[in-house]
């Protein structure tokens, strides 16, 4: 078995187990678990970018404060936290002796929004009516898209999609991923309709899967 495929299968297995454990937790425990998971993800991404522990710690603390402001559902608090976070990032750049650049501030803010803020809304989404269904929909589309893109690309991939960003990504793989996620969304809708008597719009689900 291909070593990369083996790693994907192992990661998916433990990822799915962790997902089911977390998503069914009581809301307070879910929030704490997501907070820990967000910090781990942030730290790993900062490490991937080659940031030292001081700048990475500032990013984790700043992200935690921004997410905390989101929980207050107050725009002024959120803007204030973002401004303070940005000022501390600027000060860090000024006193880093050229080790950290101003472009790293943009990277840090993007990571905060892309990982910390987006993951925060997993908890918010689950609190909605039928929220658990929407959480499942989000993650199933992501997982199926990734898996379908990988296997389609392996089998049919010939045309490079974005070689400078990801050399192994192909146009065929991307199309396979979109089709796979659309099918995954429709299958989840079918389960919801047959198993839980939910009203389902399959066209909307397919479009969500593609998007």
Coordinates of N, CA and C in Angstrom, one line a residue:
X1 N 0.8 -1.2 0.0 CA 0.0 0.0 0.0 C 0.9 1.3 0.0
X2 N 0.5 2.2 -0.8 CA 1.2 3.5 -0.9 C 1.3 4.1 0.5
X3 N 2.5 4.6 0.9 CA 2.6 5.2 2.3 C 1.8 6.4 2.5
X4 N 1.6 7.2 1.5 CA 0.7 8.4 1.7 C -0.7 8.0 1.8
X5 N -1.1 7.0 1.1 CA -2.5 6.5 1.2 C -2.7 5.9 2.6
X6 N -1.7 5.2 3.1 CA -1.8 4.6 4.4 C -1.9 5.7 5.5
X7 N -1.2 6.7 5.4 CA -1.3 7.8 6.3 C -2.6 8.5 6.3
X8 N -3.2 8.6 5.0 CA -4.5 9.3 4.9 C -5.6 8.4 5.6
X9 N -5.5 7.1 5.4 CA -6.5 6.2 6.0 C -6.4 6.3 7.5
X10 N -5.2 6.2 8.1 CA -5.0 6.3 9.5 C -5.5 7.6 10.1
X11 N -5.1 8.7 9.4 CA -5.5 10.0 9.8 C -7.1 10.2 9.8
X12 N -7.7 9.7 8.7 CA -9.1 9.8 8.6 C -9.8 9.0 9.7
X13 N -9.3 7.8 10.0 CA -9.9 6.9 11.0 C -9.9 7.6 12.3
X14 N -8.8 8.1 12.8 CA -8.7 8.8 14.1 C -9.4 10.1 14.0
X15 N -9.4 10.8 12.9 CA -10.1 12.1 12.8 C -11.6 11.9 12.9
X16 N -12.1 10.9 12.3 CA -13.6 10.7 12.4 C -14.0 10.3 13.8
X17 N -13.2 9.5 14.4 CA -13.5 9.1 15.8 C -13.5 10.4 16.7
X18 N -12.4 11.2 16.5 CA -12.4 12.5 17.3 C -13.5 13.4 17.0
X19 N -13.9 13.4 15.8 CA -15.0 14.3 15.4 C -16.3 13.9 16.1
X20 N -16.6 12.6 16.1 CA -17.8 12.1 16.7 C -17.8 12.3 18.2
X21 N -16.6 12.2 18.8 CA -16.5 12.4 20.2 C -16.8 13.9 20.6
X22 N -16.2 14.8 19.8 CA -16.3 16.2 20.1 C -17.7 16.7 19.8
X23 N -18.3 16.4 18.6 CA -19.5 17.0 18.2 C -20.7 16.6 19.0
X24 N -20.7 15.5 19.8 CA -21.8 15.1 20.6 C -21.6 15.5 22.1
X25 N -20.5 16.2 22.3 CA -20.3 16.7 23.7 C -21.3 17.8 24.1
X26 N -21.5 17.9 25.4 CA -22.3 19.1 25.9 C -21.7 20.4 25.4
X27 N -22.5 21.4 25.2 CA -22.0 22.6 24.6 C -20.8 23.2 25.3
X28 N -20.8 23.2 26.6 CA -19.7 23.8 27.4 C -18.4 23.0 27.1
X29 N -18.5 21.7 27.2 CA -17.4 20.9 26.9 C -16.9 21.0 25.5
X30 N -17.9 21.1 24.6 CA -17.6 21.3 23.2 C -16.7 22.6 22.9
X31 N -17.1 23.6 23.6 CA -16.4 24.9 23.5 C -15.0 24.8 23.9
X32 N -14.8 24.1 25.1 CA -13.4 23.9 25.6 C -12.6 23.1 24.7
X33 N -13.2 22.0 24.2 CA -12.5 21.1 23.3 C -12.1 21.8 22.0
X34 N -13.0 22.6 21.5 CA -12.7 23.3 20.3 C -11.6 24.3 20.5
X35 N -11.6 24.9 21.7 CA -10.6 25.9 22.0 C -9.2 25.2 22.1
X36 N -9.1 24.1 22.7 CA -7.9 23.3 22.7 C -7.4 22.9 21.3
X37 N -8.4 22.4 20.5 CA -8.1 22.0 19.2 C -7.6 23.2 18.3
X38 N -8.3 24.4 18.5 CA -7.9 25.5 17.7 C -6.4 25.9 18.1
X39 N -6.1 25.9 19.3 CA -4.7 26.3 19.8 C -3.7 25.3 19.2
X40 N -4.0 24.0 19.1 CA -3.1 23.0 18.6 C -2.9 23.3 17.1
X41 N -4.0 23.5 16.4 CA -4.0 23.8 14.9 C -3.2 25.1 14.7
X42 N -3.4 26.1 15.4 CA -2.6 27.4 15.3 C -1.2 27.1 15.4
X43 N -0.8 26.4 16.5 CA 0.6 26.2 16.8 C 1.3 25.4 15.7
X44 N 0.6 24.4 15.1 CA 1.1 23.6 14.0 C 1.3 24.5 12.8
X45 N 0.4 25.4 12.5 CA 0.5 26.2 11.3 C 1.6 27.2 11.5
X46 N 1.7 27.8 12.7 CA 2.8 28.8 12.9 C 4.2 28.0 12.8
X47 N 4.3 26.8 13.3 CA 5.5 26.0 13.2 C 5.8 25.8 11.7
X48 N 4.8 25.5 10.9 CA 5.0 25.2 9.5 C 5.5 26.5 8.8
X49 N 5.1 27.6 9.2 CA 5.6 28.9 8.6 C 7.0 29.3 9.2
X50 N 7.5 28.5 10.1 CA 8.8 28.8 10.7 C 8.9 29.9 11.7
X51 N 7.8 30.2 12.3 CA 7.8 31.2 13.3 C 8.3 30.7 14.7
X52 N 9.1 31.5 15.4 CA 9.6 31.1 16.7 C 8.5 31.0 17.7
X53 N 8.8 30.5 18.9 CA 7.8 30.3 19.9 C 7.2 31.6 20.4
X54 N 8.0 32.7 20.4 CA 7.4 33.9 20.9 C 6.3 34.5 20.0
X55 N 6.6 34.5 18.7 CA 5.6 35.0 17.8 C 4.4 34.1 17.7
X56 N 4.7 32.8 17.8 CA 3.6 31.8 17.7 C 2.7 32.0 19.0
X57 N 3.3 32.2 20.1 CA 2.6 32.4 21.4 C 1.7 33.6 21.3
X58 N 2.3 34.7 20.7 CA 1.5 35.9 20.5 C 0.3 35.7 19.6
X59 N 0.5 34.9 18.6 CA -0.6 34.6 17.7 C -1.7 33.8 18.3
X60 N -1.3 32.8 19.2 CA -2.3 32.0 19.9 C -3.1 32.8 20.9
X61 N -2.3 33.7 21.6 CA -3.0 34.5 22.6 C -4.0 35.5 21.9
X62 N -3.5 36.1 20.9 CA -4.3 37.1 20.1 C -5.5 36.4 19.5
X63 N -5.3 35.2 19.0 CA -6.5 34.5 18.4 C -7.5 34.1 19.4
X64 N -7.0 33.7 20.6 CA -7.9 33.4 21.7 C -8.7 34.6 22.2
X65 N -8.1 35.8 22.2 CA -8.8 37.0 22.6 C -9.8 37.4 21.5
X66 N -9.5 37.2 20.3 CA -10.4 37.5 19.2 C -11.6 36.6 19.2
X67 N -11.4 35.3 19.4 CA -12.5 34.3 19.5 C -13.3 34.6 20.8
X68 N -12.7 35.0 21.9 CA -13.4 35.4 23.1 C -14.3 36.6 22.8
X69 N -13.8 37.6 22.0 CA -14.7 38.7 21.6 C -15.9 38.3 20.8
X70 N -15.7 37.3 19.9 CA -16.8 36.8 19.1 C -17.9 36.2 19.9
X71 N -17.5 35.6 21.1 CA -18.5 35.0 21.9 C -19.4 36.0 22.6
X72 N -18.9 37.3 22.7 CA -19.7 38.4 23.3 C -20.7 38.9 22.3
X73 N -20.6 38.6 21.0 CA -21.5 39.1 20.0 C -21.6 40.6 20.0
X74 N -20.5 41.2 20.2 CA -20.5 42.7 20.3 C -19.4 43.2 19.3
X75 N -19.9 43.9 18.3 CA -19.0 44.4 17.2 C -17.9 45.3 17.7
X76 N -18.2 46.2 18.6 CA -17.2 47.1 19.2 C -16.1 46.3 19.9
X77 N -16.5 45.3 20.7 CA -15.5 44.5 21.4 C -14.6 43.8 20.4
X78 N -15.2 43.2 19.3 CA -14.4 42.5 18.3 C -13.4 43.4 17.6
X79 N -13.9 44.6 17.2 CA -13.0 45.6 16.5 C -11.9 46.0 17.5
X80 N -12.2 46.3 18.7 CA -11.2 46.7 19.7 C -10.1 45.6 19.9
X81 N -10.5 44.3 20.0 CA -9.6 43.3 20.2 C -8.7 43.1 18.9
X82 N -9.3 43.3 17.7 CA -8.5 43.1 16.5 C -7.5 44.3 16.4
X83 N -7.9 45.5 16.8 CA -6.9 46.6 16.8 C -5.8 46.4 17.8
X84 N -6.1 45.9 19.0 CA -5.0 45.7 20.0 C -4.1 44.6 19.5
X85 N -4.7 43.5 19.0 CA -3.9 42.4 18.5 C -3.0 42.8 17.4
X86 N -3.5 43.7 16.5 CA -2.7 44.2 15.4 C -1.5 45.0 15.9
X87 N -1.8 45.9 16.9 CA -0.8 46.8 17.4 C 0.4 45.9 18.1
X88 N 0.0 44.9 18.8 CA 1.0 44.0 19.4 C 1.8 43.3 18.3
X89 N 1.2 42.9 17.2 CA 1.9 42.3 16.1 C 2.9 43.3 15.5
X90 N 2.5 44.6 15.3 CA 3.3 45.6 14.8 C 4.5 45.8 15.7
X91 N 4.3 45.9 17.0 CA 5.4 46.1 17.9 C 6.4 45.0 17.9
X92 N 5.9 43.8 17.7 CA 6.7 42.6 17.7 C 7.6 42.7 16.4
X93 N 7.1 43.1 15.3 CA 7.8 43.3 14.1 C 8.9 44.3 14.3
X94 N 8.6 45.5 14.9 CA 9.5 46.6 15.1 C 10.7 46.2 15.9
X95 N 10.5 45.3 16.9 CA 11.6 44.9 17.9 C 12.1 43.5 17.6
X96 N 11.9 43.0 16.4 CA 12.4 41.7 16.0 C 13.7 41.7 15.3
X97 N 14.2 42.9 15.1 CA 15.5 43.0 14.3 C 15.5 42.4 13.0
X98 N 14.4 42.6 12.3 CA 14.2 42.1 10.9 C 13.9 40.6 10.8
X99 N 13.8 39.9 11.9 CA 13.4 38.5 11.8 C 12.0 38.3 11.3
X100 N 11.1 39.2 11.8 CA 9.7 39.1 11.4 C 9.4 40.3 10.5
X101 N 8.7 40.1 9.4 CA 8.4 41.2 8.5 C 6.9 41.6 8.6
X102 N 6.6 42.8 8.1 CA 5.3 43.3 8.1 C 4.3 42.4 7.4
X103 N 4.8 41.7 6.4 CA 4.0 40.7 5.6 C 3.5 39.6 6.5
X104 N 4.3 39.3 7.6 CA 3.9 38.2 8.5 C 2.7 38.6 9.3
X105 N 2.5 39.9 9.5 CA 1.3 40.4 10.2 C 0.0 39.9 9.4
X106 N 0.1 40.1 8.1 CA -1.1 39.7 7.2 C -1.3 38.2 7.3
X107 N -0.2 37.5 7.3 CA -0.3 36.0 7.4 C -0.9 35.6 8.7
X108 N -0.4 36.2 9.8 CA -0.9 35.9 11.1 C -2.4 36.2 11.3
X109 N -2.8 37.4 10.7 CA -4.3 37.7 10.8 C -5.1 36.8 10.0
X110 N -4.6 36.4 8.8 CA -5.3 35.4 8.0 C -5.5 34.1 8.7
X111 N -4.4 33.6 9.4 CA -4.5 32.4 10.1 C -5.5 32.5 11.2
X112 N -5.5 33.6 11.9 CA -6.5 33.8 13.0 C -7.9 33.7 12.5
X113 N -8.2 34.3 11.3 CA -9.5 34.3 10.8 C -9.9 32.9 10.2
X114 N -8.9 32.4 9.5 CA -9.2 31.1 8.7 C -9.3 29.9 9.7
X115 N -8.5 29.9 10.7 CA -8.6 28.7 11.6 C -9.4 29.0 12.9
X116 N -9.0 30.0 13.6 CA -9.6 30.3 14.9 C -11.1 30.7 14.8
X117 N -11.4 31.7 13.9 CA -12.7 32.2 13.8 C -13.7 31.2 13.1
X118 N -13.2 30.6 12.1 CA -14.0 29.6 11.4 C -14.3 28.4 12.2
X119 N -13.3 27.9 13.0 CA -13.6 26.8 13.9 C -14.5 27.1 15.0
X120 N -14.5 28.4 15.4 CA -15.4 28.8 16.5 C -16.8 28.6 16.1
X121 N -17.1 28.8 14.8 CA -18.5 28.7 14.3 C -19.0 27.3 14.2
X122 N -18.1 26.3 14.5 CA -18.6 24.9 14.6 C -19.6 24.9 15.8
X123 N -19.2 25.4 16.9 CA -20.0 25.5 18.1 C -21.2 26.3 17.9
X124 N -21.1 27.4 17.2 CA -22.3 28.3 17.0 C -23.3 27.6 16.1
X125 N -22.7 26.9 15.1 CA -23.6 26.2 14.1 C -24.4 25.1 14.8
X126 N -23.7 24.4 15.7 CA -24.4 23.2 16.4 C -25.5 23.7 17.3
X127 N -25.4 25.0 17.7 CA -26.5 25.5 18.6 C -27.7 25.9 17.9
X128 N -27.7 25.9 16.5 CA -28.8 26.3 15.7 C -29.8 25.1 15.7
X129 N -31.1 25.4 15.2 CA -32.0 24.4 15.0 C -31.5 23.5 13.9
X130 N -31.5 22.2 14.1 CA -30.9 21.2 13.1 C -29.4 21.5 13.0
X131 N -28.8 22.1 14.0 CA -27.4 22.5 13.9 C -26.4 21.3 13.7
X132 N -26.7 20.2 14.4 CA -25.9 19.0 14.3 C -25.8 18.5 12.8
X133 N -27.0 18.6 12.1 CA -27.0 18.2 10.7 C -26.1 19.1 9.9
X134 N -26.1 20.4 10.1 CA -25.3 21.4 9.4 C -23.8 21.1 9.7
X135 N -23.5 20.8 10.9 CA -22.1 20.5 11.2 C -21.6 19.2 10.4
X136 N -22.5 18.2 10.4 CA -22.1 17.0 9.7 C -22.0 17.3 8.2
X137 N -22.9 18.2 7.7 CA -22.8 18.5 6.3 C -21.5 19.2 5.9
X138 N -21.1 20.1 6.8 CA -19.8 20.9 6.5 C -18.6 19.9 6.5
X139 N -18.5 19.1 7.5 CA -17.3 18.2 7.5 C -17.4 17.1 6.5
X140 N -18.6 16.5 6.2 CA -18.7 15.5 5.3 C -18.3 16.0 3.9
X141 N -18.8 17.2 3.5 CA -18.4 17.8 2.2 C -16.9 18.0 2.1
X142 N -16.3 18.4 3.2 CA -14.8 18.6 3.2 C -14.1 17.3 3.1
X143 N -14.5 16.3 3.9 CA -13.8 15.0 3.8 C -13.9 14.3 2.5
X144 N -15.2 14.3 2.0 CA -15.4 13.6 0.8 C -14.7 14.3 -0.4
X145 N -14.8 15.6 -0.4 CA -14.1 16.4 -1.4 C -12.6 16.0 -1.5
X146 N -12.0 16.0 -0.3 CA -10.5 15.7 -0.2 C -10.2 14.3 -0.7
X147 N -11.0 13.4 -0.3 CA -10.8 12.0 -0.6 C -11.1 11.7 -2.1
X148 N -12.2 12.3 -2.6 CA -12.5 12.1 -4.0 C -11.5 12.8 -4.9
X149 N -11.0 14.0 -4.5 CA -10.0 14.7 -5.3 C -8.7 13.9 -5.4
X150 N -8.3 13.3 -4.2 CA -7.1 12.5 -4.2 C -7.2 11.3 -5.1
X151 N -8.2 10.5 -5.0 CA -8.3 9.3 -5.7 C -8.6 9.5 -7.2
X152 N -9.4 10.6 -7.5 CA -9.6 10.9 -8.9 C -8.3 11.4 -9.6
X153 N -7.6 12.3 -8.8 CA -6.3 12.8 -9.3 C -5.3 11.7 -9.6
X154 N -5.2 10.7 -8.6 CA -4.3 9.6 -8.8 C -4.7 8.8 -10.0
X155 N -6.0 8.6 -10.3 CA -6.4 7.7 -11.4 C -6.4 8.4 -12.7
X156 N -6.8 9.7 -12.7 CA -7.1 10.4 -14.0 C -6.3 11.6 -14.2
X157 N -5.6 12.1 -13.2 CA -5.0 13.4 -13.2 C -3.9 13.5 -14.3
X158 N -4.1 14.5 -15.2 CA -3.1 14.8 -16.2 C -2.8 16.3 -16.3
X159 N -3.8 17.1 -16.0 CA -3.6 18.6 -16.2 C -3.3 19.2 -14.9
X160 N -2.2 19.9 -14.7 CA -1.9 20.5 -13.4 C -2.8 21.7 -13.2
X161 N -3.2 21.9 -11.9 CA -4.2 22.9 -11.6 C -3.5 24.2 -11.1
X162 N -2.7 24.1 -10.1 CA -1.9 25.2 -9.6 C -0.6 24.7 -9.1
X163 N 0.3 24.5 -10.1 CA 1.6 23.9 -9.8 C 2.5 24.6 -8.8
X164 N 2.4 25.9 -8.8 CA 3.3 26.7 -7.9 C 2.8 26.5 -6.5
X165 N 1.5 26.4 -6.3 CA 1.0 26.3 -4.9 C 1.0 24.8 -4.5
X166 N 0.5 23.9 -5.3 CA 0.5 22.5 -4.9 C 0.8 21.7 -6.2
X167 N 2.0 21.2 -6.3 CA 2.4 20.6 -7.6 C 1.6 19.3 -8.0
X168 N 1.0 18.7 -7.0 CA 0.4 17.4 -7.2 C -1.1 17.6 -7.6
X169 N -1.7 18.8 -7.4 CA -3.1 19.0 -7.6 C -3.3 19.0 -9.1
X170 N -4.4 18.4 -9.6 CA -4.8 18.4 -11.0 C -6.2 18.8 -11.2
X171 N -6.5 19.2 -12.4 CA -7.8 19.7 -12.8 C -8.8 18.5 -12.6
X172 N -8.4 17.4 -13.0 CA -9.3 16.2 -12.9 C -9.6 15.9 -11.5
X173 N -8.6 16.0 -10.6 CA -8.8 15.8 -9.2 C -9.8 16.8 -8.6
X174 N -9.6 18.0 -9.0 CA -10.5 19.1 -8.5 C -12.0 18.8 -8.9
X175 N -12.2 18.4 -10.1 CA -13.5 18.1 -10.6 C -14.1 16.9 -9.9
X176 N -13.2 15.9 -9.7 CA -13.7 14.7 -8.9 C -14.0 15.1 -7.5
X177 N -13.3 16.0 -6.9 CA -13.6 16.4 -5.5 C -14.9 17.1 -5.4
X178 N -15.2 18.0 -6.4 CA -16.5 18.7 -6.4 C -17.7 17.7 -6.6
X179 N -17.5 16.8 -7.5 CA -18.6 15.8 -7.7 C -18.8 14.9 -6.5
X180 N -17.6 14.6 -5.9 CA -17.7 13.7 -4.7 C -18.4 14.4 -3.5
X181 N -18.1 15.7 -3.3 CA -18.7 16.4 -2.2 C -20.2 16.6 -2.4
X182 N -20.6 16.9 -3.7 CA -22.0 17.0 -4.0 C -22.7 15.7 -3.7
X183 N -22.1 14.6 -4.1 CA -22.7 13.3 -3.8 C -22.8 13.0 -2.3
X184 N -21.7 13.4 -1.6 CA -21.7 13.2 -0.1 C -22.8 14.0 0.5
X185 N -23.1 15.2 0.1 CA -24.1 16.1 0.6 C -25.5 15.5 0.4
X186 N -25.7 15.0 -0.8 CA -27.0 14.4 -1.2 C -27.2 13.1 -0.4
X187 N -26.2 12.3 -0.2 CA -26.3 11.1 0.6 C -26.7 11.4 2.1
X188 N -26.1 12.4 2.6 CA -26.4 12.9 4.0 C -27.9 13.3 4.0
X189 N -28.3 14.0 3.0 CA -29.7 14.4 2.9 C -30.7 13.3 2.9
X190 N -30.3 12.2 2.1 CA -31.1 11.0 2.0 C -31.2 10.3 3.4
X191 N -30.1 10.3 4.1 CA -30.1 9.7 5.5 C -31.0 10.5 6.4
X192 N -30.9 11.8 6.3 CA -31.8 12.7 7.1 C -33.2 12.5 6.8
X193 N -33.6 12.3 5.5 CA -35.0 12.2 5.1 C -35.5 10.8 5.5
X194 N -34.8 9.8 5.2 CA -35.3 8.4 5.4 C -35.1 8.0 6.9
X195 N -34.1 8.5 7.6 CA -33.8 8.0 8.9 C -34.4 9.0 10.0
X196 N -34.6 10.3 9.7 CA -35.0 11.2 10.7 C -36.2 12.0 10.2
X197 N -36.8 11.7 9.0 CA -38.0 12.3 8.5 C -37.9 13.8 8.4
X198 N -36.7 14.2 7.8 CA -36.4 15.6 7.6 C -36.8 16.0 6.2
X199 N -37.3 17.2 6.0 CA -37.6 17.7 4.6 C -36.2 18.2 4.0
X200 N -36.0 17.7 2.8 CA -34.6 17.9 2.2 C -34.8 18.4 0.8
X201 N -34.0 19.4 0.5 CA -33.9 20.0 -0.9 C -32.6 19.5 -1.5
X202 N -32.7 18.4 -2.3 CA -31.5 17.8 -2.8 C -30.6 18.7 -3.8
X203 N -31.3 19.5 -4.5 CA -30.6 20.4 -5.4 C -29.7 21.4 -4.6
X204 N -30.3 21.9 -3.6 CA -29.6 22.9 -2.7 C -28.4 22.2 -2.1
X205 N -28.6 20.9 -1.6 CA -27.5 20.2 -1.0 C -26.4 19.9 -2.0
X206 N -26.7 19.6 -3.2 CA -25.7 19.4 -4.3 C -24.9 20.6 -4.5
X207 N -25.6 21.8 -4.6 CA -25.0 23.0 -4.8 C -24.0 23.4 -3.6
X208 N -24.5 23.1 -2.4 CA -23.7 23.4 -1.2 C -22.4 22.5 -1.3
X209 N -22.6 21.2 -1.7 CA -21.5 20.3 -1.8 C -20.4 20.9 -2.8
X210 N -20.9 21.4 -3.9 CA -20.0 21.9 -4.9 C -19.3 23.2 -4.4
X211 N -20.0 24.1 -3.8 CA -19.5 25.3 -3.3 C -18.5 25.1 -2.2

